[in-house]
CSV table of C-alpha atoms and ligand atoms in Angstrom, one decimal:
chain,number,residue,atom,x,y,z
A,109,UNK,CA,0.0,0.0,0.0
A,110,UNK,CA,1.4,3.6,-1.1
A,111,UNK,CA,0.9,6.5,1.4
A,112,UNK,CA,3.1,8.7,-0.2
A,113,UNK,CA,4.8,9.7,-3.7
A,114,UNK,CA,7.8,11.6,-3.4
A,115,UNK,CA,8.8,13.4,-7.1
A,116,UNK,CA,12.7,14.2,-7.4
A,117,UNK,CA,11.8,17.7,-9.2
A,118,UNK,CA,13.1,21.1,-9.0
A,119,UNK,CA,10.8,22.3,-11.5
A,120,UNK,CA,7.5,23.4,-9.5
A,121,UNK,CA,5.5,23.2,-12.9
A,122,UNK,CA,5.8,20.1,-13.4
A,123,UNK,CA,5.3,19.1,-10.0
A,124,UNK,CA,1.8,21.3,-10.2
A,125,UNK,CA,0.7,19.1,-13.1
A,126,UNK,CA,1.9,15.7,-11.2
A,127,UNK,CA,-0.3,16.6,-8.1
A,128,UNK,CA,-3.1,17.7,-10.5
A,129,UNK,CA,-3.4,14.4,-12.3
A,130,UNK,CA,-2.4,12.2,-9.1
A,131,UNK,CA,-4.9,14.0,-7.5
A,132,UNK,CA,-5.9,12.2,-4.3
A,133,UNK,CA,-2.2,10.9,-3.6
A,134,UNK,CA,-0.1,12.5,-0.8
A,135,UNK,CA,2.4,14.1,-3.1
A,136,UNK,CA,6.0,15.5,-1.9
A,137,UNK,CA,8.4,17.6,-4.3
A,138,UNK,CA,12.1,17.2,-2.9
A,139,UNK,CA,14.0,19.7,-4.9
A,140,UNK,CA,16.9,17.3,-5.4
A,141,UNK,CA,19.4,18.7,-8.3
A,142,UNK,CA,21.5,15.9,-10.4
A,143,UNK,CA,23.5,16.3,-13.1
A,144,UNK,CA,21.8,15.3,-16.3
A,145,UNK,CA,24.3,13.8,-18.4
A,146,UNK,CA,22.3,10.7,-19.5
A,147,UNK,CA,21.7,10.2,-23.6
A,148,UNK,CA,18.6,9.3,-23.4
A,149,UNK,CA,15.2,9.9,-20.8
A,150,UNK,CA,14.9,7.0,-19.6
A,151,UNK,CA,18.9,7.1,-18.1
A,152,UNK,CA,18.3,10.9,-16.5
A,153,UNK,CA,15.0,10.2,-15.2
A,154,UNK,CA,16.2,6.8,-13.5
A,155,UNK,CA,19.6,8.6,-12.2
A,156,UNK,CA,16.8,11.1,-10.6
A,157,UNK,CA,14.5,8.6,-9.1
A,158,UNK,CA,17.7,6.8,-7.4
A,159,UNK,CA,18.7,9.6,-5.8
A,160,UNK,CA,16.0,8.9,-3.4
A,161,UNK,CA,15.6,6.1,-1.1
A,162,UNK,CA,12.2,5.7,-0.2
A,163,UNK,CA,10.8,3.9,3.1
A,164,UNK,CA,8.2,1.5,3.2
A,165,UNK,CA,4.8,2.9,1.8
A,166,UNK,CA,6.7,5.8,-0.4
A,167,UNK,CA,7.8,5.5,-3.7
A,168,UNK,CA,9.5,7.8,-5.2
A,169,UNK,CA,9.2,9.6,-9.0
A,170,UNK,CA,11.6,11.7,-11.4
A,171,UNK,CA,10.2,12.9,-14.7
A,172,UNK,CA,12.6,13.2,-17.3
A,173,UNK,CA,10.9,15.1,-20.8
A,174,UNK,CA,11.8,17.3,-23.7
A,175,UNK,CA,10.7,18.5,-27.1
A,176,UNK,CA,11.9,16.6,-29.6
A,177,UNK,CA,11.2,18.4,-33.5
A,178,UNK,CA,11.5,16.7,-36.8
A,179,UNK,CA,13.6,18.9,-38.8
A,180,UNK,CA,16.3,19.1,-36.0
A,181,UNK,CA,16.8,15.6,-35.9
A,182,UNK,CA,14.8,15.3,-32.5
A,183,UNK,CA,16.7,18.1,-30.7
A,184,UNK,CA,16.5,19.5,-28.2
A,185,UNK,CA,15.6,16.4,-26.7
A,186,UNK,CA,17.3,16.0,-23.6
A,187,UNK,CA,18.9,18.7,-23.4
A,188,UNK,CA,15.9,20.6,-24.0
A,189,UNK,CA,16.0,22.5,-20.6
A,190,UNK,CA,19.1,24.2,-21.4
A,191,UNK,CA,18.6,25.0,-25.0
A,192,UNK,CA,18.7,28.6,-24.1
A,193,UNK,CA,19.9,30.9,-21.0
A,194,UNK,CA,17.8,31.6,-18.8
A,195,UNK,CA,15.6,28.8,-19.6
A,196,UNK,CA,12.3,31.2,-19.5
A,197,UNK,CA,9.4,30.6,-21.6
A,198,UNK,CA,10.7,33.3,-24.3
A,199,UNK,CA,14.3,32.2,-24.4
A,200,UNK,CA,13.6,28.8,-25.3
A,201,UNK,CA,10.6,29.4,-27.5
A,202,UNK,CA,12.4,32.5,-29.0
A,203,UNK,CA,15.3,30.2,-29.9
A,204,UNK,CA,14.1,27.2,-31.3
A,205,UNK,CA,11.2,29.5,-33.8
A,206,UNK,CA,14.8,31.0,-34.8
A,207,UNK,CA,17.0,27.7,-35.1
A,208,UNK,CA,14.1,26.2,-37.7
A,209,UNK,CA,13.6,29.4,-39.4
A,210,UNK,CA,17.2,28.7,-40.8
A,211,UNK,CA,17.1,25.0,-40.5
A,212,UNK,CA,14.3,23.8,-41.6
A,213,UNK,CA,14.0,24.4,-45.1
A,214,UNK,CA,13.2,27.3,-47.4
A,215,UNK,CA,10.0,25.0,-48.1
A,216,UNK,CA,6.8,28.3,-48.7
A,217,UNK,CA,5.0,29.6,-45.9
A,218,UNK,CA,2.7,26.8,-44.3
A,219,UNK,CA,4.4,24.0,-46.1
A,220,UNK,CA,7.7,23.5,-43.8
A,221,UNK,CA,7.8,20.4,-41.7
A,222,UNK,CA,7.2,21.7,-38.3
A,223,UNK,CA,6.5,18.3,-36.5
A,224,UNK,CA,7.1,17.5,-32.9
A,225,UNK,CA,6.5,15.4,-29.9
A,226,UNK,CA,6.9,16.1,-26.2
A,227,UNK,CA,8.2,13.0,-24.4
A,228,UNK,CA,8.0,12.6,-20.9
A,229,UNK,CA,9.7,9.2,-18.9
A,230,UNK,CA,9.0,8.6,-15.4
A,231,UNK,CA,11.0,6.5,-13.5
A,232,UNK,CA,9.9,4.9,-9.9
A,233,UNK,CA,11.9,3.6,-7.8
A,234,UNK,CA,10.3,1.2,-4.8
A,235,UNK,CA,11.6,0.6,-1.4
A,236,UNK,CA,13.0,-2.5,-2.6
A,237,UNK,CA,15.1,-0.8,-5.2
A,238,UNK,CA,13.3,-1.9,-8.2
A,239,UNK,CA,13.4,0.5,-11.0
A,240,UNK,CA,10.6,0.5,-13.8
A,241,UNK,CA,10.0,3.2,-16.1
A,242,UNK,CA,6.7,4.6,-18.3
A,243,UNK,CA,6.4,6.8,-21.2
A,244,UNK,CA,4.4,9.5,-22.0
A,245,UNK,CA,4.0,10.7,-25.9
A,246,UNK,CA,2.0,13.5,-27.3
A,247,UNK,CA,2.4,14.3,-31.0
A,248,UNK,CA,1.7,17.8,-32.4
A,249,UNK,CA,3.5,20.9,-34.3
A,250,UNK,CA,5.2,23.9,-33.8
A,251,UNK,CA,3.5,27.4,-34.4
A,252,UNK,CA,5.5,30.1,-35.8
A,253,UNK,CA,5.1,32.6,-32.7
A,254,UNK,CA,4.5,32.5,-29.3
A,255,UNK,CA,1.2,32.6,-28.2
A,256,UNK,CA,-0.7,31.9,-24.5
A,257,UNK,CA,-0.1,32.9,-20.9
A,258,UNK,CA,-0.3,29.2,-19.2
A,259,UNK,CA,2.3,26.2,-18.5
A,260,UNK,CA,5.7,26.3,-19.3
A,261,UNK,CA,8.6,25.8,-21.4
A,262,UNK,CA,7.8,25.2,-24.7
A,263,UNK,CA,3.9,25.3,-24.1
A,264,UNK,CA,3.6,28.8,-26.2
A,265,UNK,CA,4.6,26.9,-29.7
A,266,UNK,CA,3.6,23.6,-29.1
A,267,UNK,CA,0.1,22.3,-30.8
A,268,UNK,CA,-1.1,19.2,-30.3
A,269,UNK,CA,-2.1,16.7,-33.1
A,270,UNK,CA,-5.8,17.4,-34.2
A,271,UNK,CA,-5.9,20.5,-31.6
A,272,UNK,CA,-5.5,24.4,-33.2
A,273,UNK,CA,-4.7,26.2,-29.8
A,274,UNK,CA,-1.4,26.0,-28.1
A,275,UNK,CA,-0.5,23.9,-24.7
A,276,UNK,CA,-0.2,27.6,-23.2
A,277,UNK,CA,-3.6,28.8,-24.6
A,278,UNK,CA,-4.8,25.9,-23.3
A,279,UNK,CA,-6.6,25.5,-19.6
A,280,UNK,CA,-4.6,23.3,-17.6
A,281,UNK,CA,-6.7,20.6,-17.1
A,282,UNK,CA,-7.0,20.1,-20.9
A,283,UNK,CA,-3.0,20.3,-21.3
A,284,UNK,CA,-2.9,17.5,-18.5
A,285,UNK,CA,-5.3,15.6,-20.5
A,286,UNK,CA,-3.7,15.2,-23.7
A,287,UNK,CA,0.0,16.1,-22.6
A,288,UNK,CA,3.2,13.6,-22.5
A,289,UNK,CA,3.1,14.1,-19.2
A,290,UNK,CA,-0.4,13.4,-18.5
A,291,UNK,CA,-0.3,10.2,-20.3
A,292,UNK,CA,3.1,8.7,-18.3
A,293,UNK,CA,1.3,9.9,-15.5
A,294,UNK,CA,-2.2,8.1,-16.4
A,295,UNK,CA,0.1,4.5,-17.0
A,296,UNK,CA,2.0,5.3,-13.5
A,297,UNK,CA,-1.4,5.4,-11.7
A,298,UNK,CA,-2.6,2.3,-13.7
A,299,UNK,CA,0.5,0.6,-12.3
A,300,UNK,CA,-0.4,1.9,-8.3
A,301,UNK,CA,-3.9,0.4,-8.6
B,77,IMP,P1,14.1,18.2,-17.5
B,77,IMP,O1,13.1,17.0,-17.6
B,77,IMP,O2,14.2,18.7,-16.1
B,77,IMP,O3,15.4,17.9,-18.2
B,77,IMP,O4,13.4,19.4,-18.3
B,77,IMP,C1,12.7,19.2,-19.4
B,77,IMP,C2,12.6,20.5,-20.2
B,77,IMP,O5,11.8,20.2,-21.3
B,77,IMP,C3,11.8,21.6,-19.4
B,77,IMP,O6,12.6,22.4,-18.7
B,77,IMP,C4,11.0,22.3,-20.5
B,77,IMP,O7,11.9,23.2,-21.1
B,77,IMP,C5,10.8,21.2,-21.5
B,77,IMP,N1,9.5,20.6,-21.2
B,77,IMP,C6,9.2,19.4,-20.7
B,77,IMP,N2,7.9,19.2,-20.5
B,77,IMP,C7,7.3,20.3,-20.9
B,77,IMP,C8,5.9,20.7,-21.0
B,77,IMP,O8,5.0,20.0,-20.6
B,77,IMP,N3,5.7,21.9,-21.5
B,77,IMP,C9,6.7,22.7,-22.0
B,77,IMP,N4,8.0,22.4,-22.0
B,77,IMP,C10,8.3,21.2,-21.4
């Protein structure tokens, strides 16, 4: 039986939409800092979770995500949190809307390639030591300008597949329900039950 989740986050955005969607669950942020040199998700997000040592009836969580975009050969992936300095909102965005207006192809307005996925990998390590990992996908596009007050990140030029508004125009509840995030999140609980 789990009492408590403990999430290995600095990031208190992410940490908003992990107690939204495990609402219910007794949810503690420790803002434990690691160096994020893995290649891949899954190895950041595990190196994370094993920083801490839960007790009997915890288990602790790391979420390990990034933007990966088509035409940049899936960067910034993980490294997507320091793509630009300081990594606010219109840094990043301002960036990457700048990198694929001279990468991506001289293709006429409305026909360049501007597909993308978030990715989000959770690792949870038990008492025991296990590790196991779940993976969150959502598929979309990226706009060409910023636009929307909410989230974080990359949320002002990310679209997601089939939607027109951005994850920052969007109400937080609907972001948690189709985001990467959301869906990791969603397998995670499946897993508790
Ligand atoms: P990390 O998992 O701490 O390495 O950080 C992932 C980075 O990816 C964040 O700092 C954001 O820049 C970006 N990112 C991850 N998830 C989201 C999201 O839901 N919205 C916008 N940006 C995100």
């Amino acid at each position: 039986m789990i009492d408590e989740i403990l999430v290995a986050t600095t990031n208190q955005h992410k940490l908003r939409e992990i107690r939204q969607i495990l609402k219910g669950a007794r949810v503690q942020g420790l803002g434990i800092r690691v160096k994020e040199d893995g290649k891949t998700f899954e190895a950041n997000a595990i190196k994370k979770a094993k920083a801490i040592k839960p007790l009997p009836g915890q288990l602790a969580i790391a979420d390990d995500s990034g933007l990966m975009v088509d035409c940049l050969g899936g960067s910034p992936g993980v490294r997507s949190a320091r793509f630009a300095e300081p990594p606010t909102p219109k840094n990043l965005c301002g960036k990457l809307l700048k990198v694929m207006s001279s990468e991506c192809g001289a293709l006429p307005a409305g026909r360049q390639v501007r597909s993308a996925k978030f990715v989000c990998v959770i690792a949870i390590a038990y008492p025991s030591g296990k590790i196991r990992t779940v993976k969150g996908v959502c598929h979309g596009r990226i706009t060409r300008e910023m636009r929307g007050k909410h989230g974080f990140g990359y949320d002002p030029v990310f679209v997601p597949r089939r939607y027109k508004k951005t994850f920052a125009e969007m109400s937080p509840a609907m972001k948690n329900r189709l985001s990467h995030r959301g869906r990791a999140l969603r397998k995670l609980k499946a897993l508790l039950k």
